[in-house]
PDB file of C-alpha atoms in Angstrom:
ATOM      1  CA  MET G   1     221.894  21.708  -8.728  1.00 43.00           C
ATOM      2  CA  GLU G   2     225.575  20.992  -9.619  1.00 50.00           C
ATOM      3  CA  ILE G   3     228.446  19.663  -7.644  1.00 43.00           C
ATOM      4  CA  PHE G   4     231.877  21.176  -7.610  1.00 49.00           C
ATOM      5  CA  VAL G   5     235.108  19.362  -6.461  1.00 51.00           C
ATOM      6  CA  LYS G   6     237.684  22.003  -5.476  1.00 53.00           C
ATOM      7  CA  LYS G   7     241.480  21.889  -4.659  1.00 51.00           C
ATOM      8  CA  LEU G   8     243.398  24.173  -2.381  1.00 51.00           C
ATOM      9  CA  GLY G   9     247.012  23.077  -2.016  1.00 52.00           C
ATOM     10  CA  ASN G  10     246.825  19.351  -1.560  1.00 52.00           C
ATOM     11  CA  GLN G  11     243.315  19.274  -0.085  1.00 53.00           C
ATOM     12  CA  LEU G  12     240.385  18.053  -2.031  1.00 52.00           C
ATOM     13  CA  GLN G  13     236.781  18.753  -0.923  1.00 54.00           C
ATOM     14  CA  THR G  14     233.282  18.641  -2.336  1.00 55.00           C
ATOM     15  CA  PHE G  15     231.109  21.615  -2.940  1.00 51.00           C
ATOM     16  CA  SER G  16     227.421  21.131  -3.502  1.00 52.00           C
ATOM     17  CA  SER G  17     224.930  23.784  -4.448  1.00 46.00           C
ATOM     18  CA  SER G  18     222.517  22.011  -2.093  1.00 43.00           C
ATOM     19  CA  ALA G  19     224.777  21.788   0.899  1.00 41.00           C
ATOM     20  CA  ASN G  20     223.896  23.737   3.858  1.00 40.00           C
ATOM     21  CA  SER G  21     227.540  24.971   4.286  1.00 42.00           C
ATOM     22  CA  CYS G  22     227.880  26.319   0.767  1.00 46.00           C
ATOM     23  CA  GLU G  23     227.722  29.895  -0.422  1.00 53.00           C
ATOM     24  CA  ASN G  24     224.412  30.984  -2.066  1.00 52.00           C
ATOM     25  CA  TYR G  25     224.495  31.923  -5.579  1.00 52.00           C
ATOM     26  CA  GLU G  26     221.633  33.556  -7.525  1.00 55.00           C
ATOM     27  CA  VAL G  27     220.316  31.873 -10.667  1.00 50.00           C
ATOM     28  CA  ILE G  28     221.549  33.453 -13.745  1.00 53.00           C
ATOM     29  CA  HIS G  29     218.911  34.166 -16.485  1.00 51.00           C
ATOM     30  CA  TYR G  30     219.444  35.510 -19.966  1.00 47.00           C
ATOM     31  CA  GLN G  31     217.843  38.868 -19.795  1.00 47.00           C
ATOM     32  CA  LYS G  32     218.765  40.685 -23.035  1.00 43.00           C
ATOM     33  CA  ASP G  33     216.134  42.236 -25.161  1.00 38.00           C
ATOM     34  CA  VAL G  34     216.217  39.396 -27.719  1.00 40.00           C
ATOM     35  CA  GLU G  35     214.433  36.141 -27.957  1.00 46.00           C
ATOM     36  CA  LEU G  36     216.266  32.819 -27.101  1.00 45.00           C
ATOM     37  CA  LYS G  37     216.484  30.337 -29.876  1.00 44.00           C
ATOM     38  CA  LYS G  38     213.332  28.325 -29.944  1.00 41.00           C
ATOM     39  CA  SER G  39     215.092  25.254 -31.264  1.00 43.00           C
ATOM     40  CA  LYS G  40     217.274  24.652 -28.109  1.00 48.00           C
ATOM     41  CA  ALA G  41     217.552  20.983 -27.389  1.00 50.00           C
ATOM     42  CA  ALA G  42     215.404  20.979 -24.191  1.00 54.00           C
ATOM     43  CA  ASP G  43     213.550  23.527 -22.086  1.00 65.00           C
ATOM     44  CA  ARG G  44     215.427  22.511 -19.050  1.00 63.00           C
ATOM     45  CA  PHE G  45     218.555  24.102 -20.492  1.00 65.00           C
ATOM     46  CA  GLU G  46     217.108  27.598 -19.801  1.00 68.00           C
ATOM     47  CA  ASP G  47     218.558  27.671 -16.317  1.00 70.00           C
ATOM     48  CA  THR G  48     221.942  26.298 -16.978  1.00 78.00           C
ATOM     49  CA  TRP G  49     223.553  29.763 -17.198  1.00 83.00           C
ATOM     50  CA  THR G  50     223.820  29.410 -13.394  1.00 84.00           C
ATOM     51  CA  LYS G  51     226.701  26.963 -14.118  1.00 88.00           C
ATOM     52  CA  LEU G  52     228.785  30.030 -14.875  1.00 92.00           C
ATOM     53  CA  ARG G  53     228.899  31.038 -11.283  1.00 91.00           C
ATOM     54  CA  ALA G  54     231.451  28.163 -10.709  1.00 93.00           C
ATOM     55  CA  PHE G  55     233.979  30.546 -12.112  1.00 96.00           C
ATOM     56  CA  GLU G  56     233.348  32.880  -9.108  1.00 94.00           C
ATOM     57  CA  LEU G  57     235.143  30.431  -6.763  1.00 94.00           C
ATOM     58  CA  THR G  58     238.251  32.479  -6.837  1.00 94.00           C
ATOM     59  CA  SER G  59     239.563  31.504  -3.504  1.00 93.00           C
ATOM     60  CA  TYR G  60     240.471  28.050  -4.977  1.00 93.00           C
ATOM     61  CA  GLN G  61     243.477  27.091  -6.988  1.00 94.00           C
ATOM     62  CA  SER G  62     241.804  24.554  -9.196  1.00 95.00           C
ATOM     63  CA  CYS G  63     238.270  23.268  -9.663  1.00 96.00           C
ATOM     64  CA  VAL G  64     236.560  20.417 -11.424  1.00 96.00           C
ATOM     65  CA  PHE G  65     232.915  21.144 -12.377  1.00 96.00           C
ATOM     66  CA  VAL G  66     230.663  18.039 -12.375  1.00 96.00           C
ATOM     67  CA  ASP G  67     227.055  18.076 -13.488  1.00 94.00           C
ATOM     68  CA  ALA G  68     224.442  16.852 -11.098  1.00 92.00           C
ATOM     69  CA  ASP G  69     223.244  14.201 -13.447  1.00 95.00           C
ATOM     70  CA  ILE G  70     226.709  12.610 -13.512  1.00 97.00           C
ATOM     71  CA  THR G  71     227.666   9.617 -11.240  1.00 97.00           C
ATOM     72  CA  ILE G  72     231.247   9.078 -10.440  1.00 97.00           C
ATOM     73  CA  TYR G  73     232.045   5.293 -10.386  1.00 97.00           C
ATOM     74  CA  LYS G  74     235.886   5.587  -9.985  1.00 97.00           C
ATOM     75  CA  ASN G  75     238.203   8.038  -8.370  1.00 95.00           C
ATOM     76  CA  MET G  76     239.327  10.715 -10.985  1.00 96.00           C
ATOM     77  CA  ASP G  77     241.376  13.128  -8.843  1.00 94.00           C
ATOM     78  CA  GLU G  78     244.210  12.704 -11.327  1.00 96.00           C
ATOM     79  CA  ILE G  79     242.316  15.386 -13.484  1.00 96.00           C
ATOM     80  CA  PHE G  80     243.853  17.981 -11.083  1.00 95.00           C
ATOM     81  CA  ASP G  81     247.294  16.955 -12.197  1.00 95.00           C
ATOM     82  CA  LEU G  82     246.668  18.022 -15.757  1.00 97.00           C
ATOM     83  CA  ILE G  83     248.830  20.936 -16.805  1.00 96.00           C
ATOM     84  CA  LEU G  84     247.068  23.390 -19.034  1.00 98.00           C
ATOM     85  CA  PRO G  85     248.946  25.876 -21.248  1.00 97.00           C
ATOM     86  CA  ALA G  86     247.636  28.761 -19.189  1.00 98.00           C
ATOM     87  CA  ASN G  87     245.353  29.599 -16.381  1.00 97.00           C
ATOM     88  CA  ASP G  88     242.739  30.988 -18.699  1.00 98.00           C
ATOM     89  CA  TRP G  89     242.335  27.577 -20.293  1.00 98.00           C
ATOM     90  CA  ILE G  90     239.923  24.713 -19.409  1.00 98.00           C
ATOM     91  CA  ALA G  91     239.976  20.950 -19.968  1.00 98.00           C
ATOM     92  CA  ALA G  92     236.695  19.250 -21.040  1.00 98.00           C
ATOM     93  CA  ASN G  93     235.357  16.439 -23.162  1.00 98.00           C
ATOM     94  CA  HIS G  94     234.404  16.747 -26.799  1.00 98.00           C
ATOM     95  CA  SER G  95     230.678  16.623 -27.610  1.00 98.00           C
ATOM     96  CA  CYS G  96     229.545  13.447 -29.214  1.00 98.00           C
ATOM     97  CA  VAL G  97     227.764  14.629 -32.428  1.00 97.00           C
ATOM     98  CA  CYS G  98     226.862  11.284 -34.005  1.00 97.00           C
ATOM     99  CA  ASN G  99     223.070  11.832 -33.753  1.00 96.00           C
ATOM    100  CA  LEU G 100     222.363   8.227 -34.694  1.00 96.00           C
ATOM    101  CA  ASP G 101     218.783   8.808 -33.568  1.00 94.00           C
ATOM    102  CA  HIS G 102     218.337  11.551 -36.215  1.00 94.00           C
ATOM    103  CA  ASP G 103     216.941  14.132 -33.766  1.00 92.00           C
ATOM    104  CA  SER G 104     215.360  16.925 -35.747  1.00 91.00           C
ATOM    105  CA  TRP G 105     216.949  19.659 -33.557  1.00 88.00           C
ATOM    106  CA  ALA G 106     220.500  18.608 -34.423  1.00 91.00           C
ATOM    107  CA  PRO G 107     222.511  20.648 -36.906  1.00 91.00           C
ATOM    108  CA  GLU G 108     223.147  18.969 -40.343  1.00 94.00           C
ATOM    109  CA  GLU G 109     226.844  18.518 -39.595  1.00 95.00           C
ATOM    110  CA  TRP G 110     226.018  16.368 -36.524  1.00 96.00           C
ATOM    111  CA  LYS G 111     226.830  12.920 -37.995  1.00 96.00           C
ATOM    112  CA  ARG G 112     229.088   9.898 -37.100  1.00 97.00           C
ATOM    113  CA  GLU G 113     231.827  10.818 -39.447  1.00 97.00           C
ATOM    114  CA  ASN G 114     232.178  14.286 -38.016  1.00 97.00           C
ATOM    115  CA  CYS G 115     232.348  13.076 -34.342  1.00 98.00           C
ATOM    116  CA  ALA G 116     235.665  13.355 -32.567  1.00 98.00           C
ATOM    117  CA  TYR G 117     235.161  10.053 -30.881  1.00 98.00           C
ATOM    118  CA  THR G 118     234.805   8.150 -34.097  1.00 98.00           C
ATOM    119  CA  PRO G 119     238.509   7.892 -35.076  1.00 97.00           C
ATOM    120  CA  LEU G 120     239.598   6.654 -31.616  1.00 98.00           C
ATOM    121  CA  ARG G 121     240.215   3.076 -30.608  1.00 98.00           C
ATOM    122  CA  HIS G 122     240.562   1.139 -27.350  1.00 98.00           C
ATOM    123  CA  PRO G 123     242.753   1.086 -25.304  1.00 98.00           C
ATOM    124  CA  ALA G 124     244.515   4.240 -26.606  1.00 98.00           C
ATOM    125  CA  ALA G 125     241.407   6.386 -26.032  1.00 98.00           C
ATOM    126  CA  LEU G 126     241.666   5.807 -22.332  1.00 98.00           C
ATOM    127  CA  GLU G 127     244.468   8.172 -22.111  1.00 97.00           C
ATOM    128  CA  LYS G 128     244.263  10.191 -25.295  1.00 96.00           C
ATOM    129  CA  ALA G 129     241.492  12.298 -26.925  1.00 97.00           C
ATOM    130  CA  THR G 130     241.261  13.523 -30.518  1.00 97.00           C
ATOM    131  CA  PRO G 131     243.244  16.687 -30.902  1.00 96.00           C
ATOM    132  CA  ILE G 132     241.347  19.874 -31.836  1.00 96.00           C
ATOM    133  CA  PRO G 133     242.547  21.129 -35.233  1.00 94.00           C
ATOM    134  CA  LEU G 134     244.493  24.343 -35.077  1.00 92.00           C
ATOM    135  CA  GLY G 135     242.173  27.225 -35.712  1.00 92.00           C
ATOM    136  CA  ALA G 136     239.038  25.126 -35.301  1.00 93.00           C
ATOM    137  CA  ALA G 137     236.044  27.053 -33.992  1.00 93.00           C
ATOM    138  CA  PRO G 138     232.310  26.361 -33.567  1.00 91.00           C
ATOM    139  CA  PRO G 139     230.360  25.101 -35.575  1.00 88.00           C
ATOM    140  CA  ASP G 140     233.304  22.919 -36.384  1.00 95.00           C
ATOM    141  CA  THR G 141     232.268  19.705 -34.546  1.00 97.00           C
ATOM    142  CA  TYR G 142     235.822  19.064 -33.194  1.00 97.00           C
ATOM    143  CA  ALA G 143     235.681  22.561 -31.545  1.00 97.00           C
ATOM    144  CA  LEU G 144     232.427  21.693 -29.610  1.00 97.00           C
ATOM    145  CA  LEU G 145     232.653  20.573 -25.863  1.00 98.00           C
ATOM    146  CA  ASN G 146     230.340  19.008 -23.428  1.00 97.00           C
ATOM    147  CA  GLY G 147     230.004  21.057 -20.298  1.00 96.00           C
ATOM    148  CA  GLY G 148     229.204  18.246 -17.936  1.00 96.00           C
ATOM    149  CA  VAL G 149     232.806  17.972 -16.623  1.00 97.00           C
ATOM    150  CA  PHE G 150     235.599  20.556 -16.774  1.00 97.00           C
ATOM    151  CA  LEU G 151     238.834  21.518 -15.169  1.00 98.00           C
ATOM    152  CA  TYR G 152     239.539  25.205 -14.607  1.00 98.00           C
ATOM    153  CA  HIS G 153     241.757  27.641 -12.590  1.00 97.00           C
ATOM    154  CA  PRO G 154     239.275  30.316 -11.242  1.00 97.00           C
ATOM    155  CA  SER G 155     240.497  33.948 -10.910  1.00 97.00           C
ATOM    156  CA  GLU G 156     238.922  37.376 -10.815  1.00 97.00           C
ATOM    157  CA  MET G 157     240.333  38.138 -14.209  1.00 98.00           C
ATOM    158  CA  LEU G 158     238.855  35.040 -15.755  1.00 98.00           C
ATOM    159  CA  TRP G 159     235.421  35.563 -14.134  1.00 97.00           C
ATOM    160  CA  LYS G 160     235.396  39.123 -15.436  1.00 97.00           C
ATOM    161  CA  ALA G 161     236.188  37.976 -18.985  1.00 97.00           C
ATOM    162  CA  ILE G 162     233.428  35.391 -18.874  1.00 96.00           C
ATOM    163  CA  HIS G 163     230.838  37.789 -17.347  1.00 94.00           C
ATOM    164  CA  ASP G 164     231.658  40.452 -19.920  1.00 95.00           C
ATOM    165  CA  HIS G 165     231.280  37.985 -22.662  1.00 94.00           C
ATOM    166  CA  PHE G 166     227.914  36.908 -21.359  1.00 91.00           C
ATOM    167  CA  LEU G 167     226.756  40.513 -21.260  1.00 91.00           C
ATOM    168  CA  THR G 168     228.047  41.487 -24.688  1.00 92.00           C
ATOM    169  CA  SER G 169     228.084  38.467 -26.946  1.00 91.00           C
ATOM    170  CA  PRO G 170     225.605  38.480 -29.843  1.00 90.00           C
ATOM    171  CA  GLU G 171     225.675  34.763 -30.016  1.00 88.00           C
ATOM    172  CA  LEU G 172     223.727  33.955 -26.869  1.00 85.00           C
ATOM    173  CA  SER G 173     220.439  33.844 -28.475  1.00 82.00           C
ATOM    174  CA  THR G 174     221.626  31.138 -30.995  1.00 85.00           C
ATOM    175  CA  PHE G 175     222.853  28.612 -28.491  1.00 86.00           C
ATOM    176  CA  GLN G 176     221.042  25.224 -28.377  1.00 85.00           C
ATOM    177  CA  PHE G 177     222.929  24.031 -25.374  1.00 86.00           C
ATOM    178  CA  PRO G 178     223.245  27.342 -23.618  1.00 86.00           C
ATOM    179  CA  ASP G 179     226.013  26.779 -21.041  1.00 90.00           C
ATOM    180  CA  GLN G 180     228.227  24.504 -23.021  1.00 91.00           C
ATOM    181  CA  ASP G 181     227.878  26.414 -26.362  1.00 93.00           C
ATOM    182  CA  PHE G 182     228.846  29.527 -24.405  1.00 94.00           C
ATOM    183  CA  LEU G 183     231.964  27.826 -22.879  1.00 96.00           C
ATOM    184  CA  ALA G 184     232.934  26.636 -26.368  1.00 96.00           C
ATOM    185  CA  SER G 185     232.600  30.207 -27.580  1.00 95.00           C
ATOM    186  CA  VAL G 186     234.452  31.747 -24.576  1.00 97.00           C
ATOM    187  CA  PHE G 187     237.270  29.212 -24.599  1.00 97.00           C
ATOM    188  CA  CYS G 188     237.651  28.821 -28.395  1.00 96.00           C
ATOM    189  CA  GLY G 189     241.243  27.776 -29.036  1.00 96.00           C
ATOM    190  CA  ARG G 190     241.835  27.554 -25.152  1.00 97.00           C
ATOM    191  CA  TRP G 191     240.450  24.188 -24.083  1.00 98.00           C
ATOM    192  CA  ARG G 192     242.115  20.840 -24.011  1.00 98.00           C
ATOM    193  CA  PRO G 193     240.172  17.555 -24.631  1.00 98.00           C
ATOM    194  CA  LEU G 194     239.817  14.945 -21.856  1.00 98.00           C
ATOM    195  CA  PRO G 195     239.638  11.179 -22.471  1.00 98.00           C
ATOM    196  CA  TRP G 196     236.028   9.924 -22.769  1.00 98.00           C
ATOM    197  CA  LYS G 197     236.017   8.005 -19.496  1.00 98.00           C
ATOM    198  CA  TYR G 198     235.829  11.337 -17.459  1.00 98.00           C
ATOM    199  CA  ASN G 199     232.558  12.280 -18.983  1.00 98.00           C
ATOM    200  CA  ALA G 200     231.092   9.154 -20.555  1.00 98.00           C
ATOM    201  CA  LEU G 201     227.723  10.040 -22.084  1.00 98.00           C
ATOM    202  CA  LYS G 202     225.508   7.119 -21.690  1.00 97.00           C
ATOM    203  CA  THR G 203     224.484   7.190 -25.397  1.00 97.00           C
ATOM    204  CA  MET G 204     228.088   6.464 -26.205  1.00 98.00           C
ATOM    205  CA  ARG G 205     227.639   2.902 -24.844  1.00 97.00           C
ATOM    206  CA  GLN G 206     225.678   2.125 -28.025  1.00 95.00           C
ATOM    207  CA  TRP G 207     227.228   4.698 -30.422  1.00 97.00           C
ATOM    208  CA  HIS G 208     230.876   4.319 -29.634  1.00 98.00           C
ATOM    209  CA  THR G 209     231.638   0.596 -29.018  1.00 97.00           C
ATOM    210  CA  ASN G 210     234.972   1.351 -30.696  1.00 97.00           C
ATOM    211  CA  ILE G 211     236.123   2.936 -27.320  1.00 98.00           C
ATOM    212  CA  TRP G 212     233.502   2.147 -24.664  1.00 98.00           C
ATOM    213  CA  ARG G 213     234.332  -0.349 -21.942  1.00 98.00           C
ATOM    214  CA  ASP G 214     231.944  -0.542 -18.946  1.00 98.00           C
ATOM    215  CA  GLU G 215     234.807  -1.341 -16.563  1.00 98.00           C
ATOM    216  CA  GLU G 216     236.642   1.791 -17.675  1.00 98.00           C
ATOM    217  CA  VAL G 217     233.908   4.450 -16.972  1.00 98.00           C
ATOM    218  CA  LYS G 218     234.912   6.880 -14.258  1.00 98.00           C
ATOM    219  CA  ALA G 219     232.070   9.348 -14.592  1.00 98.00           C
ATOM    220  CA  LEU G 220     228.832   8.481 -16.353  1.00 98.00           C
ATOM    221  CA  HIS G 221     226.715  11.357 -17.697  1.00 98.00           C
ATOM    222  CA  TYR G 222     223.041  10.522 -17.617  1.00 98.00           C
ATOM    223  CA  ILE G 223     221.987  12.769 -20.467  1.00 95.00           C
ATOM    224  CA  VAL G 224     218.390  12.661 -21.870  1.00 92.00           C
ATOM    225  CA  ASP G 225     216.239  10.464 -19.545  1.00 95.00           C
ATOM    226  CA  LYS G 226     217.252  10.500 -15.929  1.00 97.00           C
ATOM    227  CA  PRO G 227     217.493   7.219 -14.120  1.00 98.00           C
ATOM    228  CA  TRP G 228     215.838   8.425 -10.930  1.00 97.00           C
ATOM    229  CA  MET G 229     212.669   9.314 -12.818  1.00 97.00           C
ATOM    230  CA  LYS G 230     211.697   5.735 -13.483  1.00 97.00           C
ATOM    231  CA  ARG G 231     212.632   2.317 -12.019  1.00 97.00           C
ATOM    232  CA  VAL G 232     214.140  -0.423 -14.244  1.00 97.00           C
ATOM    233  CA  ALA G 233     211.613  -3.282 -14.496  1.00 96.00           C
ATOM    234  CA  SER G 234     212.408  -6.976 -14.403  1.00 96.00           C
ATOM    235  CA  ASP G 235     212.763  -6.985 -18.268  1.00 96.00           C
ATOM    236  CA  GLY G 236     215.871  -4.855 -17.964  1.00 96.00           C
ATOM    237  CA  ILE G 237     214.499  -2.109 -20.221  1.00 96.00           C
ATOM    238  CA  GLY G 238     214.872   1.478 -19.191  1.00 95.00           C
ATOM    239  CA  GLY G 239     215.870   4.976 -20.332  1.00 94.00           C
ATOM    240  CA  HIS G 240     215.978   6.586 -23.806  1.00 90.00           C
ATOM    241  CA  LEU G 241     214.311   4.316 -26.379  1.00 92.00           C
ATOM    242  CA  GLY G 242     214.554   1.571 -23.839  1.00 95.00           C
ATOM    243  CA  ARG G 243     218.338   1.141 -24.325  1.00 95.00           C
ATOM    244  CA  ASP G 244     219.591   2.399 -20.989  1.00 96.00           C
ATOM    245  CA  GLY G 245     218.470  -0.302 -18.586  1.00 96.00           C
ATOM    246  CA  GLU G 246     222.031  -1.466 -17.836  1.00 97.00           C
ATOM    247  CA  THR G 247     223.510   1.931 -16.994  1.00 97.00           C
ATOM    248  CA  HIS G 248     220.269   3.069 -15.169  1.00 98.00           C
ATOM    249  CA  THR G 249     220.594  -0.104 -13.103  1.00 97.00           C
ATOM    250  CA  TRP G 250     224.068   1.084 -12.109  1.00 98.00           C
ATOM    251  CA  TRP G 251     222.655   4.223 -10.829  1.00 98.00           C
ATOM    252  CA  TRP G 252     219.969   2.522  -8.796  1.00 98.00           C
ATOM    253  CA  ASN G 253     222.603   0.240  -7.260  1.00 97.00           C
ATOM    254  CA  VAL G 254     224.512   3.295  -6.135  1.00 97.00           C
ATOM    255  CA  TRP G 255     221.297   4.858  -4.818  1.00 96.00           C
ATOM    256  CA  HIS G 256     220.431   1.825  -2.766  1.00 95.00           C
ATOM    257  CA  GLU G 257     223.982   1.562  -1.351  1.00 95.00           C
ATOM    258  CA  TRP G 258     223.905   5.240  -0.436  1.00 93.00           C
ATOM    259  CA  ARG G 259     220.410   5.144   1.086  1.00 93.00           C
ATOM    260  CA  SER G 260     221.338   2.042   3.231  1.00 92.00           C
ATOM    261  CA  GLN G 261     224.160   4.180   4.868  1.00 91.00           C
ATOM    262  CA  ARG G 262     221.760   7.122   5.729  1.00 86.00           C
ATOM    263  CA  ALA G 263     219.592   7.364   8.734  1.00 79.00           C
ATOM    264  CA  ASP G 264     218.615  11.124   8.911  1.00 80.00           C
ATOM    265  CA  GLU G 265     215.976  13.600   7.779  1.00 82.00           C
ATOM    266  CA  LEU G 266     217.628  13.880   4.340  1.00 85.00           C
ATOM    267  CA  LEU G 267     216.164  10.559   3.329  1.00 89.00           C
ATOM    268  CA  SER G 268     212.549  12.003   3.587  1.00 87.00           C
ATOM    269  CA  ILE G 269     213.583  14.757   1.213  1.00 89.00           C
ATOM    270  CA  VAL G 270     215.355  12.801  -1.463  1.00 90.00           C
ATOM    271  CA  ASP G 271     212.891   9.944  -1.371  1.00 92.00           C
ATOM    272  CA  GLU G 272     210.355  12.326  -2.828  1.00 93.00           C
ATOM    273  CA  LEU G 273     212.746  12.990  -5.802  1.00 93.00           C
ATOM    274  CA  VAL G 274     213.131   9.408  -7.053  1.00 96.00           C
ATOM    275  CA  ALA G 275     210.565   7.042  -8.498  1.00 97.00           C
ATOM    276  CA  ASP G 276     208.688   4.772  -6.208  1.00 96.00           C
ATOM    277  CA  PRO G 277     209.823   1.094  -5.952  1.00 96.00           C
ATOM    278  CA  LEU G 278     207.986  -1.449  -8.280  1.00 97.00           C
ATOM    279  CA  ASP G 279     205.750  -4.044  -6.637  1.00 97.00           C
ATOM    280  CA  GLU G 280     204.853  -7.138  -8.718  1.00 97.00           C
ATOM    281  CA  ASN G 281     201.819  -5.494 -10.388  1.00 98.00           C
ATOM    282  CA  ALA G 282     203.642  -2.251 -11.214  1.00 97.00           C
ATOM    283  CA  ASP G 283     206.516  -4.296 -12.578  1.00 97.00           C
ATOM    284  CA  LYS G 284     204.175  -6.154 -14.844  1.00 97.00           C
ATOM    285  CA  ARG G 285     202.445  -3.183 -16.102  1.00 97.00           C
ATOM    286  CA  GLN G 286     205.803  -1.429 -16.834  1.00 97.00           C
ATOM    287  CA  CYS G 287     207.117  -4.580 -18.807  1.00 96.00           C
ATOM    288  CA  GLU G 288     203.823  -4.611 -20.831  1.00 96.00           C
ATOM    289  CA  GLU G 289     204.255  -0.905 -21.477  1.00 96.00           C
ATOM    290  CA  ASN G 290     207.795  -1.469 -22.673  1.00 95.00           C
ATOM    291  CA  LYS G 291     206.656  -4.276 -25.008  1.00 94.00           C
ATOM    292  CA  SER G 292     203.850  -2.192 -26.417  1.00 96.00           C
ATOM    293  CA  LYS G 293     206.303   0.535 -27.328  1.00 93.00           C
ATOM    294  CA  GLY G 294     208.384  -2.068 -29.278  1.00 92.00           C
ATOM    295  CA  PHE G 295     211.416  -1.630 -27.100  1.00 90.00           C
ATOM    296  CA  PRO G 296     213.808  -4.520 -27.803  1.00 80.00           C
ATOM    297  CA  THR G 297     215.002  -6.903 -25.152  1.00 76.00           C
ATOM    298  CA  PRO G 298     218.507  -5.882 -23.948  1.00 74.00           C
ATOM    299  CA  ILE G 299     221.359  -7.633 -25.751  1.00 54.00           C
ATOM    300  CA  PRO G 300     224.934  -7.883 -24.583  1.00 53.00           C
ATOM    301  CA  LEU G 301     227.015  -4.820 -25.420  1.00 49.00           C
ATOM    302  CA  GLY G 302     228.800  -5.270 -28.732  1.00 46.00           C
ATOM    303  CA  ALA G 303     226.843  -8.149 -30.077  1.00 39.00           C
ATOM    304  CA  GLY G 304     227.071  -7.844 -33.871  1.00 36.00           C
ATOM    305  CA  GLU G 305     229.230  -4.784 -33.695  1.00 42.00           C
ATOM    306  CA  ALA G 306     231.902  -4.912 -36.328  1.00 37.00           C
ATOM    307  CA  ASP G 307     233.842  -1.835 -35.210  1.00 39.00           C
ATOM    308  CA  ARG G 308     234.578  -2.942 -31.667  1.00 34.00           C
ATOM    309  CA  ARG G 309     238.243  -3.839 -31.772  1.00 30.00           C
TER     310      ARG G 309
END
C-alpha cells in the first residue's frame, strides 16, 4: 500500500490506499504474452505496477508520491514549491548504484564511481543534486531514478501517455525494478533530481558518509529488510547484514509514539503486522543469533571513514 500527499490550491492532504475514504484502484499486473525478467531484484516488485495509478489522480494540481516503506521524519512540503520545466515532467531522486555488497543481480555498471551521489559533499548536497547529463538515458546510471518519492502534476493527457507506454513498450520484460525502471523510461530526459534528504535510502547511511547526516534526513526509505518485521534487540543490531539497528530503532520509536496516541480498533489490525515485543529470553536468543551470524557490534557513524568531510 502506498501513500500519496496531494495539493489542491493551498490545501495539503494525505491520501492512503488503505484509508476508508479513498477511491479504490485495481491492482495492475503485467499481462503481456511475454515472460517477465527472472533476474528482478525481488519477487515483491511484481505488484508495484499498481503505483502507476497514482497518475490517475487528475483532480489534483500537484501530487507527491511516497512509498509505504518510507517514514517521514521532517516536514517536506517545500517539494510542492519546486518548479518543473513542464507539467509532463517529474522530480525524483537518483538511484544509488554503489552496490558495495556486490549483489549478483546488479548490472556490471553498478559501482561506486558510477553513482550520482558519489561526487557530492555536505552541506551543498542538502540543496543540490548531481545534474543529469544532457542526453543521458538508461542504462546510464545518472539517468536512473528511485521511485520511492516523486513530484508530479497529474492530467488526463499524462496518464494516457503513461498507460499507452505501459501497453506498448517492449522494455517491460527487462525491468529489474519494474515501476521505477518504467518511470525512468517514460520520463527519460524529463525528470529533475531531488536532494538526497527527500528519499534517503537507509543503505546510504554507510555507503555515502560524504553526504549523509542523521539530523538532515526528511524521508527515510527502508529498502531491503523492513523494520517492522523484526525488533531490534539490546545489542543494537538489526536489518540488512545487521547494519540497520540505528535507523530501525528510529522506526520503532515512531511506531511506539503513534501507537500510544491510538485507542481504536485499528490497533488490533496493525498489531498483527509488526513483530512481537522481545521479552528477556527472546532478546537473549536474538542477540546470540546475531553473534552467530558474525554481525559486527554497531559502531558510530563515520568512524574510520576518510571521505566524510
